[in-house]
Structure formats: C-alpha cells, structure tokens
Short mmCIF file of C-alpha atoms and ligand atoms in Angstrom, two decimals:
data_model
loop_
_atom_site.label_atom_id
_atom_site.label_comp_id
_atom_site.label_asym_id
_atom_site.label_seq_id
_atom_site.Cartn_x
_atom_site.Cartn_y
_atom_site.Cartn_z
CA MET A 100 24.64 -31.92 23.66
CA PHE A 101 21.76 -30.49 21.73
CA GLU A 102 22.61 -28.10 19.04
CA CYS A 103 20.27 -25.41 17.27
CA GLN A 104 19.86 -25.71 13.58
CA TYR A 105 19.80 -22.20 12.84
CA CYS A 106 23.30 -21.36 14.45
CA GLU A 107 25.00 -24.32 15.24
CA ALA A 108 25.71 -22.90 19.07
CA LYS A 109 25.74 -25.78 21.34
CA PHE A 110 23.45 -27.05 24.70
CA LYS A 111 23.81 -29.03 27.50
CA SER A 112 20.04 -29.05 28.13
CA GLU A 113 16.90 -29.60 25.72
CA ARG A 114 15.06 -27.09 27.53
CA THR A 115 17.73 -23.70 27.42
CA ILE A 116 17.73 -24.82 23.65
CA MET A 117 14.20 -24.44 23.14
CA ILE A 118 13.93 -21.08 24.60
CA HIS A 119 17.26 -20.33 23.09
CA VAL A 120 16.73 -17.33 20.29
CA CYS A 121 19.37 -16.31 17.67
CA GLU A 122 18.98 -13.87 14.38
CA PRO A 123 18.49 -16.88 12.24
CA LYS A 124 15.81 -18.93 14.20
CA ARG A 125 14.35 -15.81 14.97
CA ARG A 126 13.45 -15.06 10.98
CA TYR A 127 12.59 -18.71 10.86
CA MET A 128 9.99 -18.25 13.73
CA ASN A 129 8.53 -15.21 11.97
CA LYS A 130 8.33 -16.36 8.44
CA ASP A 131 4.48 -16.30 8.65
CA GLU A 132 4.20 -13.21 9.96
CA LYS A 133 2.62 -10.78 7.41
CA TYR A 134 5.53 -8.38 7.31
CA SER A 135 7.32 -11.21 6.51
CA ARG A 136 5.48 -12.87 3.90
CA LEU A 137 5.54 -9.66 2.11
CA ALA A 138 9.26 -9.00 2.33
CA PHE A 139 10.07 -12.54 1.12
CA HIS A 140 7.87 -11.76 -1.95
CA ALA A 141 9.29 -8.42 -2.26
CA TYR A 142 12.61 -10.51 -2.43
CA SER A 143 11.49 -13.33 -4.88
CA ARG A 144 10.45 -10.29 -7.09
CA PHE A 145 13.59 -8.30 -7.04
CA TYR A 146 15.34 -11.39 -8.56
CA GLU A 147 12.29 -12.34 -10.91
CA LEU A 148 12.61 -8.98 -12.39
CA THR A 149 15.99 -7.69 -12.46
CA GLN A 150 18.00 -10.64 -13.16
CA ALA A 151 15.37 -13.05 -14.08
CA VAL A 152 15.95 -15.75 -11.70
CA GLY A 153 12.85 -17.67 -10.19
CA GLY A 154 12.20 -20.44 -7.47
CA ARG A 155 14.02 -18.29 -4.45
CA THR A 156 13.08 -19.99 -1.21
CA PHE A 157 12.54 -18.69 2.18
CA ASP A 158 15.89 -20.70 2.79
CA ASP A 159 17.72 -18.03 0.22
CA PHE A 160 15.73 -14.91 2.00
CA ALA A 161 16.78 -15.37 5.60
CA LYS A 162 20.41 -15.65 5.35
CA SER A 163 20.98 -13.40 2.19
CA LYS A 164 22.23 -9.56 3.59
CA PHE A 165 19.52 -7.64 2.22
CA TYR A 166 16.93 -9.77 4.84
CA LEU A 167 16.66 -6.74 7.09
CA GLY A 168 16.63 -4.12 4.24
CA PHE A 169 13.41 -6.41 3.13
CA THR A 170 12.19 -6.91 6.14
CA LYS A 171 11.91 -3.51 6.82
CA PHE A 172 9.90 -2.83 3.78
CA GLY A 173 7.16 -5.24 5.10
CA MET A 174 6.67 -3.94 7.91
CA HIS A 175 6.38 0.05 5.88
CA ILE A 176 4.32 -1.38 3.73
CA ILE A 177 1.71 -2.96 6.76
CA ASN A 178 2.39 0.64 8.43
CA ILE A 179 1.07 2.86 5.76
CA ASN A 180 -1.10 0.66 4.50
CA ALA A 181 -0.22 0.91 1.58
CA VAL A 182 -2.84 0.16 -1.59
CA ASN A 183 -2.39 -3.04 -3.56
CA PRO A 184 0.62 -4.25 -1.66
CA GLU A 185 2.03 -6.25 -4.79
CA ASP A 186 2.16 -3.12 -7.27
CA PHE A 187 3.55 -0.89 -5.07
CA ILE A 188 6.51 -3.92 -4.88
CA ASP A 189 6.46 -4.02 -8.49
CA PHE A 190 6.64 -0.16 -8.70
CA VAL A 191 10.14 0.05 -6.84
CA ILE A 192 11.67 -2.67 -8.27
CA ARG A 193 10.67 -1.60 -12.02
CA ASN A 194 11.49 1.89 -11.34
CA SER A 195 14.77 0.65 -9.61
CA VAL A 196 14.49 2.44 -6.82
CA LYS A 197 17.47 1.45 -4.46
CA LEU A 198 16.48 -0.71 -1.72
CA ASP A 199 17.48 1.84 1.58
CA ARG A 200 14.75 4.35 -0.78
CA TRP A 201 12.07 1.93 -0.55
CA CYS A 202 10.23 3.34 2.63
CA SER A 203 10.76 7.09 1.92
CA ASP A 204 7.36 8.89 1.40
CA SER A 205 8.34 10.40 -1.52
CA VAL A 206 8.30 6.86 -3.15
CA TYR A 207 5.01 5.63 -2.34
CA GLU A 208 3.75 9.46 -3.35
CA THR A 209 4.99 8.31 -6.78
CA TYR A 210 3.54 5.21 -6.80
CA ILE A 211 0.35 6.77 -5.94
CA GLN A 212 0.11 9.32 -8.28
CA GLU A 213 0.81 6.66 -11.03
CA LEU A 214 -2.12 4.17 -9.77
CA ASN A 215 -4.36 6.91 -9.68
CA ARG A 216 -3.77 8.25 -13.09
CA LYS A 217 -3.42 4.52 -14.62
CA GLU A 218 -6.20 2.51 -12.80
CA SER A 219 -9.69 2.03 -14.62
CA ALA A 220 -12.48 3.97 -13.75
CA ASP A 221 -14.33 0.90 -12.14
CA ARG A 222 -11.66 -0.50 -10.31
CA ALA A 223 -11.12 2.94 -8.72
CA VAL A 224 -15.19 3.28 -7.75
CA GLU A 225 -15.39 -0.24 -5.80
CA ARG A 226 -11.64 0.84 -4.27
CA SER A 227 -13.40 3.97 -2.63
CA ILE A 228 -16.15 2.70 -2.24
CA LEU A 229 -15.02 -0.10 -0.32
CA LEU A 230 -13.38 2.76 1.80
CA MET A 231 -16.17 4.47 2.42
CA GLN A 232 -17.97 0.70 3.73
CA LYS A 233 -15.00 0.78 6.24
CA TRP A 234 -15.76 4.54 7.36
CA GLY A 235 -19.04 3.92 7.71
CA ALA A 236 -18.18 0.85 9.88
CA ASP A 237 -15.85 2.50 12.16
CA TYR A 238 -17.82 5.30 12.82
CA ASP A 239 -21.32 4.00 12.92
CA ARG A 240 -22.32 5.81 10.26
CA PRO A 241 -23.77 4.60 6.44
CA PHE A 242 -21.55 5.30 4.19
CA SER A 243 -23.48 7.09 1.80
CA ARG A 244 -22.87 10.24 4.12
CA PHE A 245 -19.11 10.16 3.50
CA PHE A 246 -18.20 12.94 1.44
CA LYS A 247 -20.29 14.67 4.06
CA GLU A 248 -19.30 13.93 7.43
CA VAL A 249 -16.02 12.39 7.15
CA SER A 250 -13.71 14.66 8.84
CA LYS A 251 -11.28 17.55 7.58
CA PRO A 252 -7.68 15.40 8.53
CA LEU A 253 -9.12 11.77 7.48
CA ALA A 254 -9.75 13.01 4.09
CA ILE A 255 -6.63 14.59 3.70
CA HIS A 256 -4.62 11.64 5.05
CA TYR A 257 -7.24 9.24 2.70
CA ILE A 258 -6.31 11.72 -0.21
CA THR A 259 -2.81 12.09 0.54
CA SER A 260 -2.68 8.17 1.29
CA GLY A 261 -4.02 7.32 -2.44
CA ARG A 262 -7.17 5.53 -0.71
CA LEU A 263 -9.83 7.56 -2.80
CA SER A 264 -9.38 8.04 -6.03
CA PRO A 265 -10.09 11.34 -8.23
CA TRP A 266 -12.48 9.15 -10.31
CA VAL A 267 -15.32 9.44 -7.16
CA ILE A 268 -14.19 12.63 -5.87
CA PHE A 269 -14.30 14.64 -8.57
CA ASN A 270 -17.71 12.49 -9.91
CA CYS A 271 -19.87 13.42 -7.36
CA ASP A 272 -21.43 16.75 -5.89
CA SER A 273 -20.38 16.01 -2.13
CA GLY A 274 -17.03 14.89 -3.06
CA ALA A 275 -17.01 18.46 -4.86
CA GLU A 276 -18.75 20.19 -1.86
CA LEU A 277 -15.73 18.65 0.26
CA ILE A 278 -13.25 19.75 -1.68
CA ASP A 279 -14.41 23.23 -2.00
CA SER A 280 -14.73 23.04 1.79
CA PHE A 281 -10.99 23.21 1.86
CA SER A 282 -8.92 26.14 2.94
CA ASP A 283 -6.43 27.16 0.26
CA GLN A 284 -3.62 25.94 2.27
CA GLU A 285 -5.32 22.52 2.45
CA LEU A 286 -5.95 22.64 -1.26
CA THR A 287 -2.31 23.03 -1.74
CA ILE A 288 -1.29 19.53 0.22
CA ILE A 289 -4.10 17.85 -1.87
CA ASN A 290 -3.83 19.23 -5.37
CA GLU A 291 -0.51 17.50 -5.91
CA TYR A 292 -2.57 14.23 -5.26
CA LEU A 293 -5.56 15.01 -7.09
CA GLU A 294 -4.43 16.96 -9.82
CA PRO A 295 -6.99 18.96 -11.11
CA SER A 296 -5.64 19.82 -14.87
CA PHE A 297 -4.79 16.17 -15.44
CA TRP A 298 -7.99 14.85 -14.46
CA THR A 299 -10.42 17.49 -16.58
CA ARG A 300 -8.83 16.47 -19.27
CA LYS A 301 -8.79 12.90 -18.47
CA PHE A 302 -12.63 13.05 -18.09
CA GLU A 303 -12.93 15.03 -21.62
CA THR A 304 -11.47 12.27 -23.10
CA ARG A 305 -13.73 9.44 -21.07
CA ARG A 306 -16.90 10.75 -21.19
CA GLU A 307 -18.55 6.50 -21.16
CA ASP A 308 -16.93 6.44 -18.24
CA VAL A 309 -17.97 9.52 -16.82
CA GLN A 310 -21.23 8.83 -16.71
CA PHE A 311 -20.55 4.77 -15.61
CA VAL A 312 -19.20 6.71 -12.15
CA LYS A 313 -21.38 9.02 -11.80
CA MET A 314 -24.24 6.65 -12.28
CA ILE A 315 -22.53 4.25 -9.72
CA LEU A 316 -22.00 7.17 -7.24
CA LYS A 317 -25.34 8.36 -7.44
CA LYS A 318 -27.30 4.66 -7.04
CA ALA A 319 -25.44 4.45 -3.87
CA GLY A 320 -26.26 7.52 -2.39
CA ILE A 321 -23.22 9.67 -2.61
ZN1 LIG B 201 20.50 -20.39 17.11
#
C-alpha cells in the first residue's frame, strides 16, 4: 500500500498515488507560485505584527484555516498589479483591516492615497519613469512621449491604481496638459487620487524637491 503523505489516503499502486491530488497536496505543489509566496509572506507578517510571533513555517500556513483567505489575497495582489506588494501587505495588517476585506477596492484605494502622499520625491519619480518606460516598450514609442500619447483610459487607470505619482504629473508641462485634456467627469474620478489641493500645499513647502523633480523630468525630455 502507498499512503499520501499529505492526507493519508491509501492507494494500491504507485501510479494512482502519483496522479492523486488532494487539497493538502495541492497547497504544497503550489508552494512556489507567486501568489502562494505572497500569501505566505502576508501570513507570516500577520503573526509577526499582530502577535509578535516569528518563524511561521509553510507547514503552519498550509494547515491554517486562513490559508484560502491569504491565497485569495495573494492572487488579488497579482491581479491588480499592486504597487510595492510588501508595503501593501503591511498596510492592511497595520490598519487592522479584516482579512475578508483585504481584496476590496476601497482598501487598495486608501493604500494608494497614503503611499502617494508619503512617498519621497525621488522614489516617486523613479517609479513613474519605470512605468513610462514599460509603456514605451509596450507601444514601441519613446517613453518621453508618454504624457502626449498615452490613451486617456490608460492614463486614468494608471492614476487611479497609483502607478503615476502626482509628483510627476504636476511637475511637467506635458503632465499638466494631459490633466487639462480631461473632461469634468474624468477629473472628478482622478482628483480623488491626485488631490490637487493637498499637493499644491505640499509643493509650496518642498520647493527643493519640486526643483529636483522638474530637473529630472526635463532631462528625460518629458
Ligand atoms: Zn492526499
């Protein structure tokens, strides 16, 4: 007899046990999938941050009653292509968001607003330029043409998913022109993320950073 090491089911032939798949075995087979690694990281961080318990193993995770909740969140992070996944994981835990709400749109929106507000200027520029370069590669265009040529729906998507920082949009002419081209209705949507009055105040107190961002963007021809 052959016994499944995960669920202890017994089989007469080696061939049947090889093709046998049970839920515990499936969890181990998918251990190294990206969603599973993110989920395990979230699970570990949860115990570290809320209960000061370190050293959780994958075995603990696979047997946890919260396994499915965490893996659903791991898939969600990949589906929405979350900015800085590890920061997002810490954000939901530190803000005591209930696990069943981790995948809700409003939680990610709050995270993005906070991230944009707190992020340093150089990090924001770096991240936004990387996005423009990816856009350039995808559309076979020079990335410096980003604000002039990106489609409006895509620009709105990038803004509302936090992939384009206000640091960049507000500190170059082509970014300002893109904003001017939006309809009132579109502006209502994106202003929740761009928070113009917050950024106007912030730029006034951070003049050196503003000069730095403008210089970088100018050099890049954006
Ligand atoms: Zn089994």
